[in-house]
Short mmCIF file of C-alpha atoms and ligand atoms in Angstrom, two decimals:
data_model
loop_
_atom_site.label_atom_id
_atom_site.label_comp_id
_atom_site.label_asym_id
_atom_site.label_seq_id
_atom_site.Cartn_x
_atom_site.Cartn_y
_atom_site.Cartn_z
CA MET A 1 0.05 0.02 -0.02
CA PRO A 2 1.41 3.45 -0.90
CA ASP A 3 2.45 5.54 2.14
CA SER A 4 -0.04 8.36 2.42
CA SER A 5 1.58 10.10 5.39
CA PRO A 6 2.69 13.61 4.68
CA PRO A 7 6.44 14.14 4.51
CA PRO A 8 7.71 15.56 7.86
CA PHE A 9 9.75 18.32 6.31
CA GLY A 10 8.78 21.03 3.88
CA VAL A 11 12.16 20.96 2.14
CA PRO A 12 13.57 18.30 -0.20
CA GLU A 13 15.58 15.39 1.24
CA GLU A 14 18.63 16.67 -0.70
CA ALA A 15 18.51 19.95 1.22
CA LEU A 16 18.40 18.09 4.56
CA GLY A 17 21.55 16.28 3.53
CA LEU A 18 23.29 19.42 2.50
CA LEU A 19 22.36 21.26 5.67
CA PHE A 20 22.51 18.50 8.28
CA ARG A 21 23.04 14.82 7.56
CA ASP A 22 26.00 14.99 5.19
CA ALA A 23 27.44 18.33 6.25
CA ARG A 24 30.92 17.96 7.88
CA SER A 25 33.26 20.26 9.72
CA SER A 26 35.78 20.08 6.90
CA THR A 27 39.50 20.84 7.16
CA ARG A 28 40.17 20.64 3.38
CA TRP A 29 38.49 22.75 0.74
CA ALA A 30 38.67 23.42 -2.99
CA GLU A 31 41.32 26.06 -3.96
CA ARG A 32 38.53 28.43 -5.04
CA GLU A 33 37.62 31.89 -3.75
CA VAL A 34 34.39 32.53 -1.97
CA PRO A 35 32.87 35.52 -3.80
CA ASP A 36 31.84 38.56 -1.88
CA GLU A 37 28.36 38.37 -3.40
CA VAL A 38 27.87 34.86 -2.03
CA LEU A 39 28.75 36.10 1.46
CA ARG A 40 26.41 39.00 1.13
CA GLU A 41 23.54 36.62 0.10
CA VAL A 42 24.35 34.45 3.10
CA HIS A 43 24.27 37.52 5.39
CA GLU A 44 20.93 38.56 3.86
CA LEU A 45 19.47 35.26 5.11
CA VAL A 46 21.23 35.20 8.51
CA ARG A 47 20.12 38.64 9.60
CA TRP A 48 16.64 37.27 9.97
CA ALA A 49 17.73 34.80 12.69
CA PRO A 50 16.03 35.35 16.05
CA SER A 51 17.84 37.09 18.89
CA ALA A 52 16.91 38.40 22.35
CA ASN A 53 14.59 41.35 21.92
CA ASN A 54 15.82 41.45 18.28
CA SER A 55 19.19 42.75 19.56
CA SER A 56 20.96 41.15 16.50
CA PRO A 57 24.40 41.43 18.15
CA MET A 58 26.37 39.12 15.77
CA ARG A 59 29.10 40.87 13.85
CA LEU A 60 31.34 39.37 11.18
CA VAL A 61 34.96 40.06 10.32
CA VAL A 62 35.66 38.93 6.78
CA VAL A 63 39.40 38.27 6.89
CA ARG A 64 40.49 39.25 3.43
CA SER A 65 43.90 41.00 3.69
CA GLU A 66 47.16 39.19 4.32
CA HIS A 67 47.76 41.35 7.29
CA ALA A 68 44.42 40.38 8.97
CA ARG A 69 45.07 36.74 8.11
CA GLU A 70 48.45 36.87 9.82
CA ILE A 71 46.87 38.28 12.97
CA VAL A 72 44.34 35.47 13.07
CA MET A 73 47.06 32.90 12.57
CA GLU A 74 49.17 34.37 15.28
CA HIS A 75 46.39 34.00 17.82
CA ALA A 76 45.04 30.63 16.67
CA SER A 77 46.03 27.49 18.59
CA ARG A 78 48.91 25.55 16.87
CA GLY A 79 46.61 22.76 15.69
CA ASN A 80 44.14 25.22 14.17
CA ARG A 81 46.81 27.12 12.26
CA VAL A 82 47.32 24.28 9.85
CA LYS A 83 43.63 24.09 9.02
CA LEU A 84 43.23 27.84 8.79
CA ASP A 85 46.14 28.08 6.42
CA ARG A 86 44.25 25.80 3.94
CA ALA A 87 40.95 27.74 4.27
CA PRO A 88 40.05 29.90 1.30
CA LEU A 89 38.07 32.16 3.57
CA ILE A 90 38.32 32.99 7.27
CA LEU A 91 35.46 34.61 9.15
CA VAL A 92 35.76 35.81 12.74
CA VAL A 93 32.36 35.91 14.44
CA ALA A 94 32.09 38.61 17.09
CA SER A 95 29.48 39.81 19.44
CA ASP A 96 28.73 43.53 19.98
CA PRO A 97 27.66 44.43 23.53
CA ARG A 98 26.89 47.89 22.16
CA TYR A 99 24.11 46.48 20.06
CA HIS A 100 21.79 49.06 21.55
CA GLU A 101 23.31 51.69 19.33
CA HIS A 102 21.18 50.28 16.53
CA LEU A 103 17.82 50.40 18.23
CA ASP A 104 16.49 52.68 15.50
CA VAL A 105 16.58 49.53 13.25
CA THR A 106 16.04 46.74 15.83
CA ALA A 107 13.49 48.32 18.23
CA PRO A 108 12.09 51.52 16.81
CA GLY A 109 9.39 53.27 18.80
CA LEU A 110 10.62 52.16 22.21
CA PRO A 111 11.56 55.40 23.95
CA GLY A 112 13.92 55.15 26.90
CA LEU A 113 15.24 51.73 25.98
CA TYR A 114 18.60 53.08 25.04
CA GLU A 115 19.13 54.68 28.47
CA VAL A 116 17.99 51.53 30.26
CA LEU A 117 20.38 49.33 28.24
CA GLU A 118 23.25 51.86 28.49
CA SER A 119 22.98 51.59 32.31
CA ARG A 120 23.18 47.75 32.21
CA PRO A 121 26.54 46.78 30.53
CA ASP A 122 26.65 43.37 32.27
CA ALA A 123 23.21 42.36 31.06
CA ARG A 124 24.09 43.61 27.55
CA ALA A 125 27.30 41.49 27.51
CA ILE A 126 25.31 38.36 28.38
CA THR A 127 22.63 39.13 25.75
CA ALA A 128 25.27 39.85 23.14
CA HIS A 129 27.20 36.65 23.84
CA ASP A 130 24.05 34.40 23.96
CA SER A 131 22.31 35.72 20.90
CA THR A 132 25.54 35.82 18.82
CA TRP A 133 26.02 32.14 19.44
CA LEU A 134 22.45 31.49 18.35
CA GLN A 135 22.95 33.59 15.25
CA THR A 136 26.18 31.75 14.55
CA GLY A 137 24.30 28.48 14.32
CA PHE A 138 22.10 30.05 11.69
CA LEU A 139 25.23 31.39 9.95
CA ILE A 140 26.72 27.91 9.66
CA VAL A 141 23.50 26.55 8.22
CA ALA A 142 23.22 29.40 5.71
CA LEU A 143 26.84 28.93 4.60
CA ARG A 144 26.10 25.23 4.01
CA ALA A 145 23.00 26.20 2.07
CA ALA A 146 25.28 28.18 -0.29
CA GLY A 147 27.27 25.00 -0.91
CA LEU A 148 30.11 25.87 1.49
CA ASP A 149 31.83 23.72 4.08
CA VAL A 150 32.55 25.27 7.47
CA ARG A 151 34.89 24.36 10.32
CA PRO A 152 34.15 26.34 13.47
CA MET A 153 37.17 26.91 15.76
CA ALA A 154 37.15 28.08 19.33
CA GLY A 155 40.81 27.39 19.88
CA PHE A 156 42.37 30.84 19.85
CA ASP A 157 43.55 33.55 22.25
CA ARG A 158 40.51 35.69 22.56
CA PRO A 159 41.95 38.78 24.33
CA GLY A 160 44.88 38.83 21.86
CA LEU A 161 42.69 38.52 18.78
CA CYS A 162 40.26 41.15 20.06
CA ARG A 163 43.16 43.54 20.73
CA ASP A 164 45.09 43.05 17.54
CA LEU A 165 42.20 42.52 15.05
CA LEU A 166 39.36 44.58 16.47
CA GLY A 167 41.30 47.41 18.07
CA ASP A 168 39.06 49.97 19.68
CA ARG A 169 35.82 48.42 18.49
CA SER A 170 33.35 47.26 21.17
CA TRP A 171 33.19 43.81 19.55
CA ASN A 172 34.30 40.54 21.24
CA ALA A 173 35.72 37.72 19.13
CA GLU A 174 33.68 34.62 19.72
CA LEU A 175 34.47 32.01 17.09
CA ILE A 176 36.57 31.55 14.00
CA LEU A 177 35.04 29.94 10.94
CA ALA A 178 37.18 28.36 8.22
CA VAL A 179 35.11 28.38 5.09
CA GLY A 180 35.38 27.13 1.51
CA TYR A 181 33.80 25.08 -1.27
CA PRO A 182 34.13 21.23 -0.91
CA ALA A 183 37.42 19.86 -2.09
CA GLU A 184 37.26 18.48 -5.66
CA ASP A 185 38.48 15.05 -4.62
CA GLY A 186 35.65 14.76 -2.09
CA GLU A 187 38.12 14.44 0.93
CA HIS A 188 36.67 16.72 3.65
CA GLY A 189 39.63 15.91 6.00
CA ALA A 190 37.30 15.70 9.03
CA GLY A 191 37.88 11.95 9.51
CA ASP A 192 35.22 9.35 10.30
CA ARG A 193 32.10 10.88 11.61
CA ARG A 194 31.65 10.50 15.35
CA GLY A 195 28.28 9.63 16.82
CA ARG A 196 25.75 11.92 18.39
CA PRO A 197 23.68 11.24 21.55
CA ASP A 198 20.18 10.00 20.56
CA TRP A 199 16.64 11.09 21.47
CA ASP A 200 16.60 9.04 24.75
CA THR A 201 19.80 10.59 25.98
CA THR A 202 19.06 14.19 25.16
CA THR A 203 15.35 14.51 25.55
CA LEU A 204 13.10 14.60 28.56
CA GLU A 205 9.43 14.15 27.94
CA LEU A 206 7.38 15.37 30.84
C1 LIG B 301 32.05 25.81 19.26
C2 LIG B 301 32.93 24.91 18.49
C3 LIG B 301 34.26 24.97 18.67
C4 LIG B 301 35.16 24.19 17.89
N1 LIG B 301 36.52 24.33 18.06
C5 LIG B 301 37.34 23.68 17.21
C6 LIG B 301 38.75 23.96 17.20
O1 LIG B 301 39.26 24.81 17.97
N2 LIG B 301 39.51 23.25 16.40
C7 LIG B 301 39.00 22.38 15.49
O2 LIG B 301 39.76 21.75 14.70
N3 LIG B 301 37.64 22.05 15.47
C8 LIG B 301 36.84 22.70 16.30
N4 LIG B 301 35.49 22.52 16.22
C9 LIG B 301 34.97 21.52 15.21
C10 LIG B 301 34.34 20.26 15.90
O3 LIG B 301 35.32 19.42 16.44
C11 LIG B 301 33.42 19.61 14.92
O4 LIG B 301 32.40 20.43 14.54
C12 LIG B 301 32.77 18.28 15.57
O5 LIG B 301 33.78 17.34 15.86
C13 LIG B 301 31.74 17.70 14.60
O6 LIG B 301 32.36 17.32 13.35
P1 LIG B 301 31.47 16.98 12.09
O7 LIG B 301 30.61 18.25 11.89
O8 LIG B 301 32.36 16.76 11.00
O9 LIG B 301 30.62 15.80 12.42
C14 LIG B 301 34.62 23.26 16.90
C15 LIG B 301 33.26 23.25 16.76
C16 LIG B 301 32.41 24.08 17.46
C17 LIG B 301 30.90 24.01 17.20
#
């Protein structure tokens, strides 16, 4: 008898493979540039990700120049330097605890909110950090949707990278992403895929 149950997802199986099932945290990529226009299209999607009170605190540093690349290398852990060296594109994801300077876009028509947030730097730092990480998840999925492979890396000297790459900006470096198109020979360089905890381990039904 034909299966009449509706498909559980509204997107094709192929897309689920690209975004989730087959996507790996690659350490090898094709020697091909990631065009600026592609990044901008990705950003156009990601900026619609949810964030606390629409604070939208995630910031991106597109590491294009040799000088900026050298700074990232200098502050990356030894093991990560090898992988970053192979990456056609490096992104540094940062959070901006001064996100409230953009309330005209993110929360127009809420008088007094700027003053409230200005007086609460500790709360802003938490919001900026938390929502940036959520937005980063969306960023990784959007990069995958553009056909790109991404390796996130937290192994770097944060204070050093903030100081030398971001200077006087209020931004805090949170994560480095090594990005590129899949290697032509199909070798992602991420090794055998390790398991993930299942439903019973990770889910509590109350
Ligand atoms: C927050 C975070 C930090 C990570 N830090 C590093 C890192 O410093 N160096 C590295 O080589 N991989 C790093 N990874 C990559 C993980 O090891 C990888 O995503 C995980 O093993 C799953 O691999 P898979 O997507 O290929 O299954 C990081 C991933 C995340 C999400």
